[in-house]
Tab-separated table of C-alpha atoms (C1' of nucleotides) in Angstrom:
chain	number	residue	atom	x	y	z
A	15	UNK	CA	144.611	93.315	146.329
A	16	UNK	CA	144.154	95.398	149.429
A	17	UNK	CA	140.576	96.508	150.023
A	18	UNK	CA	140.082	99.910	148.412
A	19	UNK	CA	136.541	100.001	149.601
A	20	UNK	CA	135.658	103.673	149.365
A	21	UNK	CA	137.686	105.070	146.458
A	22	UNK	CA	135.633	107.530	144.467
A	23	UNK	CA	137.045	106.381	141.121
A	24	UNK	CA	134.141	105.668	138.704
A	25	UNK	CA	130.961	104.322	140.284
A	26	UNK	CA	131.644	101.093	138.326
A	27	UNK	CA	127.992	100.241	137.758
A	28	UNK	CA	127.843	96.924	135.950
A	29	UNK	CA	125.872	96.754	132.748
A	30	UNK	CA	122.466	95.149	132.580
A	31	UNK	CA	119.759	94.592	130.010
A	32	UNK	CA	117.772	97.621	131.101
A	33	UNK	CA	120.646	99.984	130.457
A	34	UNK	CA	121.455	98.311	127.149
A	35	UNK	CA	117.885	98.688	125.874
A	36	UNK	CA	117.612	102.267	127.080
A	37	UNK	CA	120.817	103.216	125.310
A	38	UNK	CA	119.693	101.438	122.149
A	39	UNK	CA	116.449	103.422	122.110
A	40	UNK	CA	118.318	106.666	122.634
A	41	UNK	CA	120.614	105.911	119.696
A	42	UNK	CA	117.757	104.957	117.373
A	43	UNK	CA	115.751	108.017	118.397
A	44	UNK	CA	118.639	110.263	117.583
A	45	UNK	CA	120.072	108.761	114.424
A	46	UNK	CA	117.500	106.340	113.084
A	47	UNK	CA	117.471	102.584	113.357
A	48	UNK	CA	120.319	102.096	110.894
A	49	UNK	CA	122.598	103.991	113.232
A	50	UNK	CA	122.049	101.384	115.929
A	51	UNK	CA	125.065	99.089	115.794
A	52	UNK	CA	126.469	96.897	118.514
A	53	UNK	CA	129.723	98.806	118.411
A	54	UNK	CA	128.050	102.188	118.731
A	55	UNK	CA	125.792	100.863	121.453
A	56	UNK	CA	128.795	99.683	123.435
A	57	UNK	CA	130.520	103.006	122.968
A	58	UNK	CA	127.495	104.840	124.353
A	59	UNK	CA	127.744	102.636	127.414
A	60	UNK	CA	131.466	103.184	127.852
A	61	UNK	CA	132.286	99.589	127.157
A	62	UNK	CA	133.744	97.388	124.410
A	63	UNK	CA	131.341	95.880	121.892
A	64	UNK	CA	132.093	92.353	123.034
A	65	UNK	CA	130.920	93.115	126.550
A	66	UNK	CA	127.366	93.425	125.303
A	67	UNK	CA	127.318	89.734	124.518
A	68	UNK	CA	127.654	88.920	128.170
A	69	UNK	CA	124.271	90.491	128.847
A	70	UNK	CA	122.495	89.813	125.619
A	71	UNK	CA	122.454	86.912	123.147
A	72	UNK	CA	122.813	88.939	119.976
A	73	UNK	CA	121.526	91.986	118.173
A	74	UNK	CA	118.107	90.410	117.627
A	75	UNK	CA	117.748	90.141	121.392
A	76	UNK	CA	118.556	93.831	121.666
A	77	UNK	CA	115.796	94.626	119.181
A	78	UNK	CA	113.367	92.374	121.055
A	79	UNK	CA	114.177	94.173	124.278
A	80	UNK	CA	113.863	97.560	122.667
A	81	UNK	CA	110.369	96.781	121.367
A	82	UNK	CA	109.345	95.502	124.754
A	83	UNK	CA	110.561	98.725	126.334
A	84	UNK	CA	108.599	100.791	123.835
A	85	UNK	CA	105.495	98.741	124.572
A	86	UNK	CA	105.898	99.432	128.255
A	87	UNK	CA	105.985	103.127	127.410
A	88	UNK	CA	102.675	102.564	125.655
A	89	UNK	CA	101.372	100.721	128.686
A	90	UNK	CA	102.339	103.593	130.933
A	91	UNK	CA	100.757	106.140	128.591
A	92	UNK	CA	97.455	104.287	128.486
A	93	UNK	CA	97.477	103.716	132.244
A	94	UNK	CA	97.828	99.956	131.996
A	95	UNK	CA	96.358	97.352	129.681
A	96	UNK	CA	93.488	96.708	132.010
A	97	UNK	CA	90.165	95.124	131.172
A	98	UNK	CA	88.144	97.550	129.082
A	99	UNK	CA	86.280	100.199	130.967
A	100	UNK	CA	82.768	99.005	130.426
A	101	UNK	CA	79.887	101.229	129.569
A	102	UNK	CA	81.885	103.492	127.271
A	103	UNK	CA	81.363	103.258	123.516
A	104	UNK	CA	83.856	100.852	121.971
A	105	UNK	CA	84.643	103.158	119.090
A	106	UNK	CA	85.563	106.067	121.333
A	107	UNK	CA	87.569	103.846	123.649
A	108	UNK	CA	89.510	102.129	120.849
A	109	UNK	CA	90.146	105.380	119.054
A	110	UNK	CA	91.432	106.946	122.222
A	111	UNK	CA	93.721	104.030	123.021
A	112	UNK	CA	95.228	103.917	119.536
A	113	UNK	CA	95.834	107.652	119.475
A	114	UNK	CA	97.556	107.339	122.825
A	115	UNK	CA	99.782	104.602	121.443
A	116	UNK	CA	100.488	106.867	118.518
A	117	UNK	CA	101.742	109.603	120.795
A	118	UNK	CA	104.359	107.177	122.112
A	119	UNK	CA	105.246	105.776	118.707
A	120	UNK	CA	105.840	109.236	117.293
A	121	UNK	CA	108.714	109.526	119.730
A	122	UNK	CA	110.183	106.339	118.214
A	123	UNK	CA	109.234	106.444	114.538
A	124	UNK	CA	111.582	103.547	113.743
A	125	UNK	CA	109.763	101.227	116.154
A	126	UNK	CA	106.994	99.970	113.837
A	127	UNK	CA	109.534	98.858	111.281
A	128	UNK	CA	111.443	96.920	113.931
A	129	UNK	CA	108.197	95.553	115.308
A	130	UNK	CA	107.392	93.996	111.952
A	131	UNK	CA	110.685	92.107	111.898
A	132	UNK	CA	110.133	90.442	115.292
A	133	UNK	CA	109.570	86.721	115.304
A	134	UNK	CA	108.925	86.401	119.026
A	135	UNK	CA	106.140	88.473	120.510
A	136	UNK	CA	106.587	89.478	124.130
A	137	UNK	CA	103.939	88.944	126.774
A	138	UNK	CA	103.519	92.688	127.163
A	139	UNK	CA	102.868	93.086	123.444
A	140	UNK	CA	100.317	90.311	123.530
A	141	UNK	CA	98.610	91.980	126.438
A	142	UNK	CA	98.316	95.162	124.390
A	143	UNK	CA	96.547	93.312	121.624
A	144	UNK	CA	94.486	91.315	124.062
A	145	UNK	CA	93.257	94.590	125.482
A	146	UNK	CA	92.342	95.905	122.029
A	147	UNK	CA	90.506	92.694	121.321
A	148	UNK	CA	88.763	93.106	124.656
A	149	UNK	CA	87.514	96.540	123.694
A	150	UNK	CA	85.984	95.066	120.567
A	151	UNK	CA	84.433	92.100	122.352
A	152	UNK	CA	82.922	94.202	125.099
A	153	UNK	CA	81.682	96.499	122.345
A	154	UNK	CA	79.615	93.673	120.923
A	155	UNK	CA	81.895	92.165	118.288
A	156	UNK	CA	81.918	88.471	117.481
A	157	UNK	CA	85.359	86.918	117.708
A	158	UNK	CA	85.265	86.432	113.967
A	159	UNK	CA	84.623	90.079	113.185
A	160	UNK	CA	87.030	91.236	115.891
A	161	UNK	CA	89.706	89.075	114.300
A	162	UNK	CA	89.118	90.650	110.910
A	163	UNK	CA	89.208	94.039	112.588
A	164	UNK	CA	92.680	93.406	113.992
A	165	UNK	CA	93.900	92.500	110.518
A	166	UNK	CA	92.394	95.581	108.897
A	167	UNK	CA	93.890	97.838	111.493
A	168	UNK	CA	97.324	96.281	111.071
A	169	UNK	CA	100.076	98.629	112.152
A	170	UNK	CA	97.448	101.296	112.660
A	171	UNK	CA	96.535	99.526	115.882
A	172	UNK	CA	99.924	100.644	117.174
A	173	UNK	CA	99.202	104.187	116.150
A	174	UNK	CA	101.356	104.108	113.101
A	175	UNK	CA	100.465	104.015	109.438
A	176	UNK	CA	103.456	103.243	107.268
A	177	UNK	CA	103.607	106.186	104.940
A	178	UNK	CA	104.226	105.004	101.400
A	179	UNK	CA	105.889	108.257	100.473
A	180	UNK	CA	107.880	110.094	103.061
A	181	UNK	CA	107.622	113.661	101.917
A	182	UNK	CA	111.100	114.982	101.300
A	183	UNK	CA	110.775	118.696	101.867
A	184	UNK	CA	114.077	119.416	100.091
A	185	UNK	CA	113.075	118.554	96.550
A	186	UNK	CA	109.436	119.443	97.031
A	187	UNK	CA	110.061	123.130	96.961
A	188	UNK	CA	112.923	123.461	94.564
A	189	UNK	CA	111.568	121.801	91.453
A	190	UNK	CA	107.887	121.559	92.209
A	191	UNK	CA	107.127	123.987	89.424
A	192	UNK	CA	109.296	122.192	86.868
A	193	UNK	CA	107.667	118.945	87.879
A	194	UNK	CA	104.160	120.264	87.441
A	195	UNK	CA	105.169	121.146	83.911
A	196	UNK	CA	105.790	117.603	82.725
A	197	UNK	CA	103.203	116.254	85.113
A	198	UNK	CA	100.453	117.985	83.229
A	199	UNK	CA	100.607	115.609	80.286
A	200	UNK	CA	102.061	112.421	81.746
A	201	UNK	CA	100.432	112.584	85.175
A	202	UNK	CA	97.201	114.433	84.559
A	203	UNK	CA	95.436	113.566	87.790
A	204	UNK	CA	98.368	114.187	90.105
A	205	UNK	CA	98.912	117.471	88.301
A	206	UNK	CA	95.262	118.345	88.684
A	207	UNK	CA	95.343	117.587	92.362
A	208	UNK	CA	98.437	119.684	92.923
A	209	UNK	CA	96.981	122.586	91.028
A	210	UNK	CA	93.850	122.527	93.115
A	211	UNK	CA	95.867	122.438	96.295
A	212	UNK	CA	98.045	125.282	95.035
A	213	UNK	CA	94.921	127.262	94.278
A	214	UNK	CA	93.301	126.698	97.666
A	215	UNK	CA	96.513	127.347	99.572
A	216	UNK	CA	99.153	129.130	97.472
A	217	UNK	CA	101.962	128.517	99.970
A	218	UNK	CA	101.708	124.751	100.026
A	219	UNK	CA	103.583	122.244	97.882
A	220	UNK	CA	103.877	118.478	97.681
A	221	UNK	CA	104.745	118.256	101.356
A	222	UNK	CA	101.369	119.557	102.358
A	223	UNK	CA	99.989	116.311	103.795
A	224	UNK	CA	99.368	116.367	107.510
A	225	UNK	CA	100.216	112.949	108.912
A	226	UNK	CA	98.083	113.271	112.018
A	227	UNK	CA	95.024	114.355	110.051
A	228	UNK	CA	95.464	111.529	107.554
A	229	UNK	CA	95.984	109.012	110.329
A	230	UNK	CA	92.793	110.003	112.084
A	231	UNK	CA	90.876	110.105	108.819
A	232	UNK	CA	91.917	106.543	108.017
A	233	UNK	CA	91.330	105.326	111.542
A	234	UNK	CA	87.817	106.747	111.655
A	235	UNK	CA	87.003	105.380	108.217
A	236	UNK	CA	87.955	101.919	109.423
A	237	UNK	CA	86.226	102.186	112.790
A	238	UNK	CA	83.028	103.433	111.135
A	239	UNK	CA	83.152	100.562	108.685
A	240	UNK	CA	83.589	98.072	111.494
A	241	UNK	CA	80.693	99.506	113.468
A	242	UNK	CA	78.520	99.183	110.395
A	243	UNK	CA	79.474	95.534	109.997
A	244	UNK	CA	78.911	94.906	113.687
A	245	UNK	CA	75.367	96.223	113.730
A	246	UNK	CA	74.528	94.580	110.422
A	247	UNK	CA	75.509	91.109	111.631
B	388	UNK	CA	146.633	92.287	69.650
B	389	UNK	CA	145.828	90.293	66.511
B	390	UNK	CA	142.135	90.192	65.752
B	391	UNK	CA	140.634	87.044	67.258
B	392	UNK	CA	137.291	87.971	65.822
B	393	UNK	CA	135.379	84.754	65.926
B	394	UNK	CA	136.720	82.741	68.859
B	395	UNK	CA	133.872	80.927	70.595
B	396	UNK	CA	135.301	81.521	74.070
B	397	UNK	CA	132.556	83.000	76.296
B	398	UNK	CA	129.984	85.198	74.543
B	399	UNK	CA	131.460	88.098	76.544
B	400	UNK	CA	128.212	89.992	76.880
B	401	UNK	CA	128.959	93.230	78.717
B	402	UNK	CA	126.924	94.007	81.795
B	403	UNK	CA	124.140	96.562	81.789
B	404	UNK	CA	121.601	97.926	84.215
B	405	UNK	CA	118.850	95.639	82.981
B	406	UNK	CA	120.836	92.510	83.755
B	407	UNK	CA	121.922	93.882	87.122
B	408	UNK	CA	118.339	94.620	88.198
B	409	UNK	CA	117.057	91.279	86.957
B	410	UNK	CA	119.744	89.412	88.877
B	411	UNK	CA	119.033	91.479	91.982
B	412	UNK	CA	115.345	90.569	91.840
B	413	UNK	CA	116.163	86.903	91.388
B	414	UNK	CA	118.417	86.952	94.450
B	415	UNK	CA	115.856	88.743	96.623
B	416	UNK	CA	113.078	86.415	95.469
B	417	UNK	CA	115.108	83.414	96.417
B	418	UNK	CA	116.763	84.437	99.665
B	419	UNK	CA	114.958	87.533	100.877
B	420	UNK	CA	116.074	91.127	100.648
B	421	UNK	CA	118.800	90.747	103.244
B	422	UNK	CA	120.521	88.226	101.017
B	423	UNK	CA	120.941	90.862	98.340
B	424	UNK	CA	124.501	92.149	98.668
B	425	UNK	CA	126.663	93.801	96.048
B	426	UNK	CA	129.164	90.986	96.302
B	427	UNK	CA	126.579	88.262	95.870
B	428	UNK	CA	124.981	90.201	93.030
B	429	UNK	CA	128.313	90.387	91.212
B	430	UNK	CA	128.906	86.706	91.765
B	431	UNK	CA	125.558	85.877	90.178
B	432	UNK	CA	126.626	87.879	87.158
B	433	UNK	CA	130.046	86.239	86.926
B	434	UNK	CA	131.863	89.421	87.704
B	435	UNK	CA	133.762	91.098	90.541
B	436	UNK	CA	131.795	93.282	92.968
B	437	UNK	CA	133.634	96.415	91.859
B	438	UNK	CA	132.466	95.999	88.288
B	439	UNK	CA	128.918	96.797	89.340
B	440	UNK	CA	129.956	100.323	90.169
B	441	UNK	CA	130.729	100.973	86.547
B	442	UNK	CA	127.070	100.488	85.674
B	443	UNK	CA	125.395	101.702	88.803
B	444	UNK	CA	126.108	104.480	91.276
B	445	UNK	CA	125.659	102.456	94.440
B	446	UNK	CA	123.393	99.969	96.153
B	447	UNK	CA	120.612	102.512	96.526
B	448	UNK	CA	120.549	102.836	92.745
B	449	UNK	CA	120.226	99.064	92.487
B	450	UNK	CA	117.220	99.163	94.805
B	451	UNK	CA	115.687	102.034	92.826
B	452	UNK	CA	116.086	100.032	89.632
B	453	UNK	CA	114.671	96.929	91.217
B	454	UNK	CA	111.516	98.732	92.317
B	455	UNK	CA	111.114	100.251	88.896
B	456	UNK	CA	111.384	96.779	87.354
B	457	UNK	CA	108.751	95.430	89.739
B	458	UNK	CA	106.456	98.314	88.851
B	459	UNK	CA	106.820	97.511	85.181
B	460	UNK	CA	105.745	93.958	86.001
B	461	UNK	CA	102.678	95.522	87.586
B	462	UNK	CA	102.162	97.641	84.500
B	463	UNK	CA	102.328	94.584	82.288
B	464	UNK	CA	99.931	92.669	84.510
B	465	UNK	CA	97.345	95.452	84.466
B	466	UNK	CA	97.750	95.971	80.725
B	467	UNK	CA	99.211	99.453	81.003
B	468	UNK	CA	98.468	102.377	83.271
B	469	UNK	CA	96.066	103.857	80.806
B	470	UNK	CA	93.351	106.380	81.527
B	471	UNK	CA	90.572	104.694	83.449
B	472	UNK	CA	88.102	102.687	81.447
B	473	UNK	CA	85.078	104.904	81.800
B	474	UNK	CA	81.617	103.655	82.428
B	475	UNK	CA	82.703	100.938	84.826
B	476	UNK	CA	82.078	101.347	88.548
B	477	UNK	CA	85.100	102.901	90.246
B	478	UNK	CA	84.962	100.486	93.139
B	479	UNK	CA	85.092	97.409	90.927
B	480	UNK	CA	87.823	98.902	88.743
B	481	UNK	CA	90.012	99.968	91.653
B	482	UNK	CA	89.529	96.703	93.470
B	483	UNK	CA	90.477	94.779	90.342
B	484	UNK	CA	93.572	96.859	89.716
B	485	UNK	CA	94.838	96.549	93.269
B	486	UNK	CA	94.279	92.800	93.336
B	487	UNK	CA	96.204	92.538	90.088
B	488	UNK	CA	99.081	94.501	91.604
B	489	UNK	CA	98.892	92.145	94.544
B	490	UNK	CA	99.402	89.131	92.312
B	491	UNK	CA	102.682	90.642	91.179
B	492	UNK	CA	103.759	91.742	94.628
B	493	UNK	CA	103.197	88.274	96.039
B	494	UNK	CA	105.991	87.112	93.764
B	495	UNK	CA	108.261	89.713	95.371
B	496	UNK	CA	107.134	89.933	98.999
B	497	UNK	CA	110.211	91.980	99.938
B	498	UNK	CA	109.310	94.722	97.449
B	499	UNK	CA	106.929	96.789	99.623
B	500	UNK	CA	109.545	97.085	102.315
B	501	UNK	CA	112.088	98.331	99.795
B	502	UNK	CA	109.492	100.612	98.271
B	503	UNK	CA	109.019	102.372	101.587
B	504	UNK	CA	112.716	103.176	101.833
B	505	UNK	CA	112.879	104.907	98.430
B	506	UNK	CA	113.472	108.635	98.434
B	507	UNK	CA	113.167	109.107	94.682
B	508	UNK	CA	109.958	107.944	93.030
B	509	UNK	CA	110.291	106.820	89.432
B	510	UNK	CA	108.067	108.127	86.647
B	511	UNK	CA	106.566	104.677	86.219
B	512	UNK	CA	105.621	104.524	89.889
B	513	UNK	CA	104.059	107.935	89.690
B	514	UNK	CA	102.072	106.847	86.672
B	515	UNK	CA	100.713	103.925	88.677
B	516	UNK	CA	99.448	106.230	91.369
B	517	UNK	CA	98.229	108.744	88.828
B	518	UNK	CA	96.133	105.974	87.317
B	519	UNK	CA	94.672	105.033	90.706
B	520	UNK	CA	93.873	108.667	91.338
B	521	UNK	CA	92.279	108.757	87.899
B	522	UNK	CA	89.981	105.887	88.763
B	523	UNK	CA	88.808	107.787	91.820
B	524	UNK	CA	88.332	111.060	89.978
B	525	UNK	CA	86.406	109.488	87.135
B	526	UNK	CA	84.378	107.706	89.791
B	527	UNK	CA	83.186	111.012	91.106
B	528	UNK	CA	85.661	111.811	93.888
B	529	UNK	CA	86.762	115.317	94.719
B	530	UNK	CA	90.528	115.767	94.710
B	531	UNK	CA	90.362	116.284	98.437
B	532	UNK	CA	88.604	113.010	99.143
B	533	UNK	CA	90.695	111.156	96.575
B	534	UNK	CA	93.800	112.407	98.330
B	535	UNK	CA	92.563	111.127	101.664
B	536	UNK	CA	91.730	107.849	99.958
B	537	UNK	CA	95.300	107.372	98.757
B	538	UNK	CA	96.543	107.905	102.306
B	539	UNK	CA	94.082	105.442	103.817
B	540	UNK	CA	94.973	102.811	101.292
B	541	UNK	CA	98.678	103.260	101.896
B	542	UNK	CA	100.652	100.175	100.950
B	543	UNK	CA	97.364	98.414	100.284
B	544	UNK	CA	97.219	100.351	97.029
B	545	UNK	CA	100.179	98.252	95.912
B	546	UNK	CA	98.363	95.084	96.854
B	547	UNK	CA	100.239	94.563	100.027
B	548	UNK	CA	99.224	94.953	103.637
B	549	UNK	CA	102.188	94.834	105.966
B	550	UNK	CA	101.294	91.995	108.279
B	551	UNK	CA	102.025	92.955	111.845
B	552	UNK	CA	102.570	89.360	112.838
B	553	UNK	CA	104.071	86.975	110.374
B	554	UNK	CA	102.625	83.671	111.483
B	555	UNK	CA	105.497	81.381	112.280
B	556	UNK	CA	104.073	77.916	111.696
B	557	UNK	CA	106.875	76.257	113.652
B	558	UNK	CA	105.991	77.404	117.134
B	559	UNK	CA	102.288	77.669	116.445
B	560	UNK	CA	101.734	73.972	116.531
B	561	UNK	CA	104.235	72.787	119.076
B	562	UNK	CA	103.304	74.800	122.127
B	563	UNK	CA	99.914	76.152	121.173
B	564	UNK	CA	98.302	74.087	123.889
B	565	UNK	CA	100.802	75.149	126.542
B	566	UNK	CA	100.298	78.719	125.495
B	567	UNK	CA	96.533	78.541	125.738
B	568	UNK	CA	97.053	77.420	129.286
B	569	UNK	CA	98.666	80.620	130.507
B	570	UNK	CA	96.745	82.675	128.006
B	571	UNK	CA	93.491	81.879	129.706
B	572	UNK	CA	94.189	84.132	132.675
B	573	UNK	CA	96.620	86.700	131.320
B	574	UNK	CA	95.221	87.008	127.823
B	575	UNK	CA	91.547	86.243	128.240
B	576	UNK	CA	90.314	87.581	124.913
B	577	UNK	CA	93.038	86.065	122.766
B	578	UNK	CA	92.458	82.790	124.551
B	579	UNK	CA	88.734	83.050	123.979
B	580	UNK	CA	89.249	83.727	120.296
B	581	UNK	CA	91.593	80.777	119.917
B	582	UNK	CA	89.205	78.494	121.702
B	583	UNK	CA	86.353	79.486	119.449
B	584	UNK	CA	88.494	78.915	116.382
B	585	UNK	CA	89.613	75.551	117.729
B	586	UNK	CA	85.980	74.647	118.306
B	587	UNK	CA	84.817	75.632	114.836
B	588	UNK	CA	87.767	74.014	113.083
B	589	UNK	CA	89.606	71.544	115.330
B	590	UNK	CA	92.605	71.246	112.973
B	591	UNK	CA	93.499	74.926	112.944
B	592	UNK	CA	95.894	76.764	115.235
B	593	UNK	CA	97.343	80.242	115.463
B	594	UNK	CA	98.472	80.141	111.857
B	595	UNK	CA	94.934	79.936	110.618
B	596	UNK	CA	94.697	83.416	109.129
B	597	UNK	CA	94.310	83.518	105.382
B	598	UNK	CA	96.239	86.508	104.070
B	599	UNK	CA	94.286	86.832	100.845
B	600	UNK	CA	90.939	86.745	102.647
B	601	UNK	CA	92.076	89.312	105.174
B	602	UNK	CA	93.506	91.532	102.463
B	603	UNK	CA	90.257	91.552	100.518
B	604	UNK	CA	88.221	92.068	103.680
B	605	UNK	CA	90.244	95.133	104.566
B	606	UNK	CA	90.258	96.457	101.036
B	607	UNK	CA	86.486	96.180	100.716
B	608	UNK	CA	85.945	97.747	104.103
B	609	UNK	CA	87.956	100.748	103.000
B	610	UNK	CA	86.420	100.993	99.541
B	611	UNK	CA	82.917	100.789	100.983
B	612	UNK	CA	83.762	103.497	103.467
B	613	UNK	CA	85.091	105.719	100.713
B	614	UNK	CA	82.013	105.217	98.567
B	615	UNK	CA	79.881	106.216	101.524
B	616	UNK	CA	81.862	109.405	102.000
B	617	UNK	CA	81.723	110.138	98.295
B	618	UNK	CA	77.950	109.973	98.046
B	619	UNK	CA	77.453	111.815	101.314
B	620	UNK	CA	79.500	114.804	100.170
C	1411	DA	C1'	134.575	100.906	77.159
C	1412	DC	C1'	134.584	97.707	80.534
C	1413	DC	C1'	136.525	95.192	84.318
C	1414	DT	C1'	139.722	94.174	88.428
C	1415	DG	C1'	143.152	94.069	92.848
C	1416	DA	C1'	144.164	96.027	96.687
C	1417	DA	C1'	142.603	98.631	100.234
C	1418	DC	C1'	139.529	101.184	103.619
C	1419	DA	C1'	136.196	101.736	107.041
C	1420	DC	C1'	132.772	99.551	108.620
C	1421	DC	C1'	129.522	95.393	110.328
C	1422	DG	C1'	128.043	91.124	113.899
C	1423	DT	C1'	129.992	87.549	116.482
C	1424	DT	C1'	133.254	83.940	118.868
C	1425	DC	C1'	136.507	82.550	121.989
C	1426	DA	C1'	140.130	82.296	124.887
C	1427	DA	C1'	141.907	85.239	128.192
C	1428	DG	C1'	142.121	88.738	131.695
C	1429	DT	C1'	140.512	90.890	136.528
D	1304	DA	C1'	130.821	87.919	137.738
D	1305	DC	C1'	131.972	90.947	134.391
D	1306	DC	C1'	134.790	92.722	130.724
D	1307	DT	C1'	138.375	92.677	126.819
D	1308	DG	C1'	141.930	91.685	122.603
D	1309	DA	C1'	142.503	89.492	118.830
D	1310	DA	C1'	140.432	87.456	115.167
D	1311	DC	C1'	136.941	85.901	111.600
D	1312	DA	C1'	133.790	86.334	107.989
D	1313	DC	C1'	131.284	89.430	106.233
D	1314	DC	C1'	129.567	94.382	104.367
D	1315	DG	C1'	129.634	98.855	100.744
D	1316	DT	C1'	132.730	101.661	98.322
D	1317	DT	C1'	137.047	104.110	96.162
D	1318	DC	C1'	140.735	104.419	93.265
D	1319	DA	C1'	144.428	103.545	90.537
D	1320	DA	C1'	145.411	100.206	87.320
D	1321	DG	C1'	144.764	96.758	83.822
D	1322	DT	C1'	142.852	95.101	78.845
DNA sequence: ACCTGAACACCGTTCAAGT
DNA sequence: ACCTGAACACCGTTCAAGT
């Protein structure tokens, strides 16, 4: 009970939301989102699991906070969600902004999936989308077309296209040949495609797709289509 | 030990994979994918949880089987994944097929999410994508462009666009007005869009988006873009 | 061949209690 | 103000044992 003011035993920094969210992101980055448990999170912070509930309502609140933190990384990367820089072509500006967001999201590949499960959208997140909408408006879009545009872009507006097939490089190599065998009759077109790829680039297998290239291809296809609709209307 | 051959006590039908997958789908349809647990699944089948493991390796295998079952619903709905009906415009054929798949997927909204977590792709699933690829090829696409096309379509090729924001109709109505208030300065473009919508259709609020309309808008935008690239090349 | 009881190592969360 | 122990109601899964 005596004052032990200046003992150097453990800094004794109390927990706070910031530190909780940071630790959560670090865990998810390292082991995937399914490795993020309240117990593991507490452990990383040198604390018992129950202590987390003093700072945070529940796990959902952790996920909300984590998404908000990721969005502020995006904000930092884009240099703020300011009003659109006028004068510059909307298509170039939007493309640039989305690719910047992508650079952040690639550091947290689990984030889009979590994003989609959110029921509350933070102010920061809304400001991101408001800024995108602003780029479209200032680029000459009607609200109606801009609204459609946001829907078409979907998760692509965050720089992330959910890949339907995550290429698993393990199997791809080992039985690619055996697969091509039975593909030839049952899956003629996939077989044909693979054979052409194999011909053009003998070293490649099923895992040949380049995510960044495909992302940009899809993004440009959509942006071009939108520009066409904009000028037509 | 005496033969009680014809006692009418409980039909005593042994479990099998088919019944397990069917029950799993029913549970997910009713309560969402997170309500699908091995224990609940067993209960639905009038059996102990451990009994499932006699018929199925683990929960992952259940999910694999469930996706395969959904894909066979798609197959039935499209009348088989046959070689493309030649002569008919690729764009119309592909659009039709995807919208048919969508009708099935809307009955199992959780399915796309599960699909994305699969590491093994079933033969039936591959045949679906082979058929889509076939439609493109027969429509005059190079393998290279067709491959890009599959990437752009992504989960849309299954009839499902992952909605970034699931409109929650609860909050939308109650504090839409209050929200517009502070939106006006911090979220100028979103506010402007809402105000225009409110003006055009006074009864509507944030939950005004029509998923089917937006899906078809996006699909057509992409298909048109692909056709343009096809003829240009 | 098919099913089960008991058990294990995990979850998220509550609540009364400690400092 | 901040943290914890003990406990609860859940998970998926194994394994030896029952019929």
